[in-house]
Amino acid sequence: MKKTYIAFTAAFIGFVAAGYYLAAWYRYDIYCFYSQKLQVPLFTGFLTLGGFLLSLKTFILIKLKEGLYDNQYYIELVKDKRAVNPNFSFYGPLTRLGNFLVFSVISALCTSFYQVTFGWIKCNVVALVGLGLALTTAIMVVFAWWYIRCNLNRWFELLEKERIAKEGAAADVGY
């Protein structure tokens, strides 16, 4: 997960640096466009996104724990993996998802607050940092949704195995 955070930081720095040099090359005033068109929508959008993720985080984690990580097939899968690697973590993926969602919430709220605190300083670099934060946070949220999707797909696979096992048991009994 540390590599993921480093990649997001590198993407942010790369965007700001590239934007700065492109703006200087074309002599474009990014701050004018940013302050007139983007600053207020970025504030409200990321404030809403941060609040939404904050309220949804606990629900997602609890439902995944109950549905996926407490599933008997998942428990057996972890036992098989622990036979090969005794350090294999039972709730590791859920913990990493929780940490990443917290980091996404913090990033969304910081992006929102940046827009109304530092965003008013009339400087191209300040505008680029605000845009870089918005872009990095948006990519981070998409990555978090993808990670949730992976967990849901795993859950649905286990539900399918459970359903097939029940149908097989019902056929053996003669229902």
PDB file of C-alpha atoms in Angstrom:
ATOM      1  CA  MET A   1       0.000   0.000   0.000  1.00  0.00           C
ATOM      2  CA  LYS A   2       2.968   2.286   0.592  1.00  0.00           C
ATOM      3  CA  LYS A   3       3.802   2.072  -3.113  1.00  0.00           C
ATOM      4  CA  THR A   4       0.290   3.260  -3.918  1.00  0.00           C
ATOM      5  CA  TYR A   5       0.667   6.368  -1.772  1.00  0.00           C
ATOM      6  CA  ILE A   6       4.049   7.091  -3.345  1.00  0.00           C
ATOM      7  CA  ALA A   7       2.513   6.726  -6.812  1.00  0.00           C
ATOM      8  CA  PHE A   8      -0.263   9.205  -5.953  1.00  0.00           C
ATOM      9  CA  THR A   9       2.286  11.687  -4.594  1.00  0.00           C
ATOM     10  CA  ALA A  10       4.425  11.310  -7.725  1.00  0.00           C
ATOM     11  CA  ALA A  11       1.374  11.824  -9.958  1.00  0.00           C
ATOM     12  CA  PHE A  12       0.478  14.977  -8.033  1.00  0.00           C
ATOM     13  CA  ILE A  13       3.991  16.414  -8.305  1.00  0.00           C
ATOM     14  CA  GLY A  14       4.185  15.464 -11.982  1.00  0.00           C
ATOM     15  CA  PHE A  15       0.883  17.167 -12.785  1.00  0.00           C
ATOM     16  CA  VAL A  16       1.827  20.378 -10.985  1.00  0.00           C
ATOM     17  CA  ALA A  17       5.283  20.509 -12.593  1.00  0.00           C
ATOM     18  CA  ALA A  18       3.958  19.754 -16.085  1.00  0.00           C
ATOM     19  CA  GLY A  19       1.163  22.306 -15.703  1.00  0.00           C
ATOM     20  CA  TYR A  20       3.592  24.949 -14.510  1.00  0.00           C
ATOM     21  CA  TYR A  21       5.978  24.453 -17.412  1.00  0.00           C
ATOM     22  CA  LEU A  22       3.189  24.268 -19.999  1.00  0.00           C
ATOM     23  CA  ALA A  23       1.600  27.452 -18.636  1.00  0.00           C
ATOM     24  CA  ALA A  24       4.965  29.214 -18.764  1.00  0.00           C
ATOM     25  CA  TRP A  25       5.650  27.933 -22.273  1.00  0.00           C
ATOM     26  CA  TYR A  26       2.309  29.110 -23.663  1.00  0.00           C
ATOM     27  CA  ARG A  27       2.158  32.168 -21.364  1.00  0.00           C
ATOM     28  CA  TYR A  28      -1.284  31.158 -20.105  1.00  0.00           C
ATOM     29  CA  ASP A  29      -2.762  32.548 -16.888  1.00  0.00           C
ATOM     30  CA  ILE A  30      -4.077  29.390 -15.225  1.00  0.00           C
ATOM     31  CA  TYR A  31      -5.169  31.234 -12.100  1.00  0.00           C
ATOM     32  CA  CYS A  32      -7.681  33.332 -14.037  1.00  0.00           C
ATOM     33  CA  PHE A  33      -9.378  30.223 -15.441  1.00  0.00           C
ATOM     34  CA  TYR A  34      -9.135  28.407 -12.111  1.00  0.00           C
ATOM     35  CA  SER A  35     -10.628  31.223 -10.034  1.00  0.00           C
ATOM     36  CA  GLN A  36     -13.458  31.999 -12.458  1.00  0.00           C
ATOM     37  CA  LYS A  37     -14.526  28.513 -13.482  1.00  0.00           C
ATOM     38  CA  LEU A  38     -13.188  25.789 -11.185  1.00  0.00           C
ATOM     39  CA  GLN A  39     -12.499  26.929  -7.639  1.00  0.00           C
ATOM     40  CA  VAL A  40     -16.054  26.963  -6.261  1.00  0.00           C
ATOM     41  CA  PRO A  41     -17.205  23.742  -8.017  1.00  0.00           C
ATOM     42  CA  LEU A  42     -14.070  21.954  -6.786  1.00  0.00           C
ATOM     43  CA  PHE A  43     -14.783  23.094  -3.235  1.00  0.00           C
ATOM     44  CA  THR A  44     -18.399  21.930  -3.204  1.00  0.00           C
ATOM     45  CA  GLY A  45     -17.711  18.756  -5.163  1.00  0.00           C
ATOM     46  CA  PHE A  46     -14.900  17.491  -2.981  1.00  0.00           C
ATOM     47  CA  LEU A  47     -16.634  18.545   0.227  1.00  0.00           C
ATOM     48  CA  THR A  48     -19.649  16.482  -0.857  1.00  0.00           C
ATOM     49  CA  LEU A  49     -17.448  13.581  -1.939  1.00  0.00           C
ATOM     50  CA  GLY A  50     -15.547  13.607   1.354  1.00  0.00           C
ATOM     51  CA  GLY A  51     -18.745  13.587   3.376  1.00  0.00           C
ATOM     52  CA  PHE A  52     -20.224  10.825   1.232  1.00  0.00           C
ATOM     53  CA  LEU A  53     -17.138   8.625   1.556  1.00  0.00           C
ATOM     54  CA  LEU A  54     -16.959   9.274   5.282  1.00  0.00           C
ATOM     55  CA  SER A  55     -20.527   8.120   5.837  1.00  0.00           C
ATOM     56  CA  LEU A  56     -20.237   5.189   3.451  1.00  0.00           C
ATOM     57  CA  LYS A  57     -16.886   3.884   4.732  1.00  0.00           C
ATOM     58  CA  THR A  58     -18.204   2.216   7.873  1.00  0.00           C
ATOM     59  CA  PHE A  59     -21.175   0.676   6.086  1.00  0.00           C
ATOM     60  CA  ILE A  60     -18.993  -0.785   3.331  1.00  0.00           C
ATOM     61  CA  LEU A  61     -16.473  -2.250   5.760  1.00  0.00           C
ATOM     62  CA  ILE A  62     -19.098  -3.804   8.040  1.00  0.00           C
ATOM     63  CA  LYS A  63     -21.018  -5.343   5.138  1.00  0.00           C
ATOM     64  CA  LEU A  64     -17.861  -6.744   3.568  1.00  0.00           C
ATOM     65  CA  LYS A  65     -16.763  -8.202   6.898  1.00  0.00           C
ATOM     66  CA  GLU A  66     -20.133  -9.869   7.498  1.00  0.00           C
ATOM     67  CA  GLY A  67     -20.646 -11.076   3.945  1.00  0.00           C
ATOM     68  CA  LEU A  68     -17.173 -11.924   2.698  1.00  0.00           C
ATOM     69  CA  TYR A  69     -14.677 -12.235   5.521  1.00  0.00           C
ATOM     70  CA  ASP A  70     -16.995 -14.220   7.827  1.00  0.00           C
ATOM     71  CA  ASN A  71     -17.972 -16.568   4.982  1.00  0.00           C
ATOM     72  CA  GLN A  72     -17.007 -20.203   5.599  1.00  0.00           C
ATOM     73  CA  TYR A  73     -15.465 -20.554   2.136  1.00  0.00           C
ATOM     74  CA  TYR A  74     -13.253 -17.515   2.751  1.00  0.00           C
ATOM     75  CA  ILE A  75     -12.200 -18.933   6.124  1.00  0.00           C
ATOM     76  CA  GLU A  76     -11.201 -22.198   4.419  1.00  0.00           C
ATOM     77  CA  LEU A  77      -9.341 -20.269   1.711  1.00  0.00           C
ATOM     78  CA  VAL A  78      -7.372 -18.379   4.362  1.00  0.00           C
ATOM     79  CA  LYS A  79      -6.556 -21.634   6.172  1.00  0.00           C
ATOM     80  CA  ASP A  80      -5.157 -23.062   2.920  1.00  0.00           C
ATOM     81  CA  LYS A  81      -3.078 -19.926   2.326  1.00  0.00           C
ATOM     82  CA  ARG A  82      -1.822 -19.938   5.918  1.00  0.00           C
ATOM     83  CA  ALA A  83      -0.553 -23.486   5.397  1.00  0.00           C
ATOM     84  CA  VAL A  84       1.793 -22.054   2.771  1.00  0.00           C
ATOM     85  CA  ASN A  85       2.427 -18.687   4.457  1.00  0.00           C
ATOM     86  CA  PRO A  86       1.771 -18.551   8.223  1.00  0.00           C
ATOM     87  CA  ASN A  87       1.924 -14.723   8.162  1.00  0.00           C
ATOM     88  CA  PHE A  88      -1.080 -14.469   5.821  1.00  0.00           C
ATOM     89  CA  SER A  89      -3.505 -11.959   7.322  1.00  0.00           C
ATOM     90  CA  PHE A  90      -7.161 -12.891   7.695  1.00  0.00           C
ATOM     91  CA  TYR A  91      -8.535  -9.337   7.704  1.00  0.00           C
ATOM     92  CA  GLY A  92      -5.577  -7.788   5.856  1.00  0.00           C
ATOM     93  CA  PRO A  93      -7.469  -6.842   2.686  1.00  0.00           C
ATOM     94  CA  LEU A  94     -10.294  -5.336   4.731  1.00  0.00           C
ATOM     95  CA  THR A  95      -7.827  -3.366   6.860  1.00  0.00           C
ATOM     96  CA  ARG A  96      -6.052  -2.052   3.762  1.00  0.00           C
ATOM     97  CA  LEU A  97      -9.372  -1.051   2.194  1.00  0.00           C
ATOM     98  CA  GLY A  98     -10.375   0.755   5.399  1.00  0.00           C
ATOM     99  CA  ASN A  99      -7.063   2.613   5.548  1.00  0.00           C
ATOM    100  CA  PHE A 100      -7.291   3.574   1.900  1.00  0.00           C
ATOM    101  CA  LEU A 101     -10.861   4.838   2.314  1.00  0.00           C
ATOM    102  CA  VAL A 102      -9.778   6.955   5.304  1.00  0.00           C
ATOM    103  CA  PHE A 103      -6.917   8.346   3.228  1.00  0.00           C
ATOM    104  CA  SER A 104      -9.373   9.083   0.377  1.00  0.00           C
ATOM    105  CA  VAL A 105     -11.730  10.927   2.748  1.00  0.00           C
ATOM    106  CA  ILE A 106      -8.872  12.991   4.176  1.00  0.00           C
ATOM    107  CA  SER A 107      -7.618  13.775   0.681  1.00  0.00           C
ATOM    108  CA  ALA A 108     -11.092  14.850  -0.517  1.00  0.00           C
ATOM    109  CA  LEU A 109     -11.632  17.101   2.492  1.00  0.00           C
ATOM    110  CA  CYS A 110      -8.127  18.609   2.222  1.00  0.00           C
ATOM    111  CA  THR A 111      -8.713  19.274  -1.486  1.00  0.00           C
ATOM    112  CA  SER A 112     -11.979  20.999  -0.654  1.00  0.00           C
ATOM    113  CA  PHE A 113     -10.508  23.125   2.100  1.00  0.00           C
ATOM    114  CA  TYR A 114      -7.528  24.059  -0.055  1.00  0.00           C
ATOM    115  CA  GLN A 115      -9.910  25.650  -2.553  1.00  0.00           C
ATOM    116  CA  VAL A 116     -11.272  28.131   0.019  1.00  0.00           C
ATOM    117  CA  THR A 117      -8.094  28.769   1.970  1.00  0.00           C
ATOM    118  CA  PHE A 118      -5.057  28.891  -0.307  1.00  0.00           C
ATOM    119  CA  GLY A 119      -7.058  28.986  -3.532  1.00  0.00           C
ATOM    120  CA  TRP A 120      -7.617  32.717  -3.220  1.00  0.00           C
ATOM    121  CA  ILE A 121      -3.900  33.535  -3.541  1.00  0.00           C
ATOM    122  CA  LYS A 122      -3.410  34.932  -7.046  1.00  0.00           C
ATOM    123  CA  CYS A 123      -0.637  32.723  -8.338  1.00  0.00           C
ATOM    124  CA  ASN A 124      -0.431  30.104 -11.084  1.00  0.00           C
ATOM    125  CA  VAL A 125       1.363  27.662  -8.791  1.00  0.00           C
ATOM    126  CA  VAL A 126      -1.442  27.891  -6.219  1.00  0.00           C
ATOM    127  CA  ALA A 127      -3.998  27.197  -8.947  1.00  0.00           C
ATOM    128  CA  LEU A 128      -1.975  24.249 -10.222  1.00  0.00           C
ATOM    129  CA  VAL A 129      -1.655  22.794  -6.722  1.00  0.00           C
ATOM    130  CA  GLY A 130      -5.433  23.073  -6.319  1.00  0.00           C
ATOM    131  CA  LEU A 131      -5.998  21.371  -9.659  1.00  0.00           C
ATOM    132  CA  GLY A 132      -3.355  18.762  -8.847  1.00  0.00           C
ATOM    133  CA  LEU A 133      -5.009  17.952  -5.550  1.00  0.00           C
ATOM    134  CA  ALA A 134      -8.359  17.609  -7.312  1.00  0.00           C
ATOM    135  CA  LEU A 135      -6.971  15.327 -10.012  1.00  0.00           C
ATOM    136  CA  THR A 136      -5.019  13.175  -7.554  1.00  0.00           C
ATOM    137  CA  THR A 137      -8.001  12.827  -5.237  1.00  0.00           C
ATOM    138  CA  ALA A 138     -10.301  11.923  -8.132  1.00  0.00           C
ATOM    139  CA  ILE A 139      -7.891   9.205  -9.253  1.00  0.00           C
ATOM    140  CA  MET A 140      -7.626   7.990  -5.667  1.00  0.00           C
ATOM    141  CA  VAL A 141     -11.407   7.725  -5.327  1.00  0.00           C
ATOM    142  CA  VAL A 142     -11.645   5.789  -8.599  1.00  0.00           C
ATOM    143  CA  PHE A 143      -8.941   3.444  -7.297  1.00  0.00           C
ATOM    144  CA  ALA A 144     -10.872   3.011  -4.025  1.00  0.00           C
ATOM    145  CA  TRP A 145     -14.040   2.154  -5.965  1.00  0.00           C
ATOM    146  CA  TRP A 146     -12.041  -0.364  -8.007  1.00  0.00           C
ATOM    147  CA  TYR A 147     -10.708  -1.939  -4.801  1.00  0.00           C
ATOM    148  CA  ILE A 148     -14.269  -2.157  -3.427  1.00  0.00           C
ATOM    149  CA  ARG A 149     -15.347  -3.750  -6.701  1.00  0.00           C
ATOM    150  CA  CYS A 150     -12.626  -6.386  -6.361  1.00  0.00           C
ATOM    151  CA  ASN A 151     -13.863  -7.221  -2.858  1.00  0.00           C
ATOM    152  CA  LEU A 152     -17.451  -7.413  -4.082  1.00  0.00           C
ATOM    153  CA  ASN A 153     -16.458  -9.701  -6.959  1.00  0.00           C
ATOM    154  CA  ARG A 154     -14.714 -12.010  -4.488  1.00  0.00           C
ATOM    155  CA  TRP A 155     -17.830 -11.959  -2.294  1.00  0.00           C
ATOM    156  CA  PHE A 156     -20.073 -12.848  -5.243  1.00  0.00           C
ATOM    157  CA  GLU A 157     -17.749 -15.715  -6.205  1.00  0.00           C
ATOM    158  CA  LEU A 158     -18.028 -17.102  -2.686  1.00  0.00           C
ATOM    159  CA  LEU A 159     -21.808 -16.673  -2.723  1.00  0.00           C
ATOM    160  CA  GLU A 160     -21.938 -18.579  -5.988  1.00  0.00           C
ATOM    161  CA  LYS A 161     -19.837 -21.419  -4.529  1.00  0.00           C
ATOM    162  CA  GLU A 162     -22.071 -21.484  -1.459  1.00  0.00           C
ATOM    163  CA  ARG A 163     -25.207 -21.642  -3.612  1.00  0.00           C
ATOM    164  CA  ILE A 164     -23.809 -24.462  -5.748  1.00  0.00           C
ATOM    165  CA  ALA A 165     -22.847 -26.399  -2.618  1.00  0.00           C
ATOM    166  CA  LYS A 166     -26.381 -25.977  -1.200  1.00  0.00           C
ATOM    167  CA  GLU A 167     -27.958 -27.119  -4.463  1.00  0.00           C
ATOM    168  CA  GLY A 168     -25.651 -30.137  -4.515  1.00  0.00           C
ATOM    169  CA  ALA A 169     -26.577 -30.995  -0.922  1.00  0.00           C
ATOM    170  CA  ALA A 170     -30.279 -30.561  -1.700  1.00  0.00           C
ATOM    171  CA  ALA A 171     -29.964 -32.891  -4.719  1.00  0.00           C
ATOM    172  CA  ASP A 172     -28.268 -35.515  -2.533  1.00  0.00           C
ATOM    173  CA  VAL A 173     -31.114 -35.379  -0.003  1.00  0.00           C
ATOM    174  CA  GLY A 174     -33.686 -35.681  -2.789  1.00  0.00           C
ATOM    175  CA  TYR A 175     -35.483 -32.333  -2.712  1.00  0.00           C
TER     176      TYR A 175
END
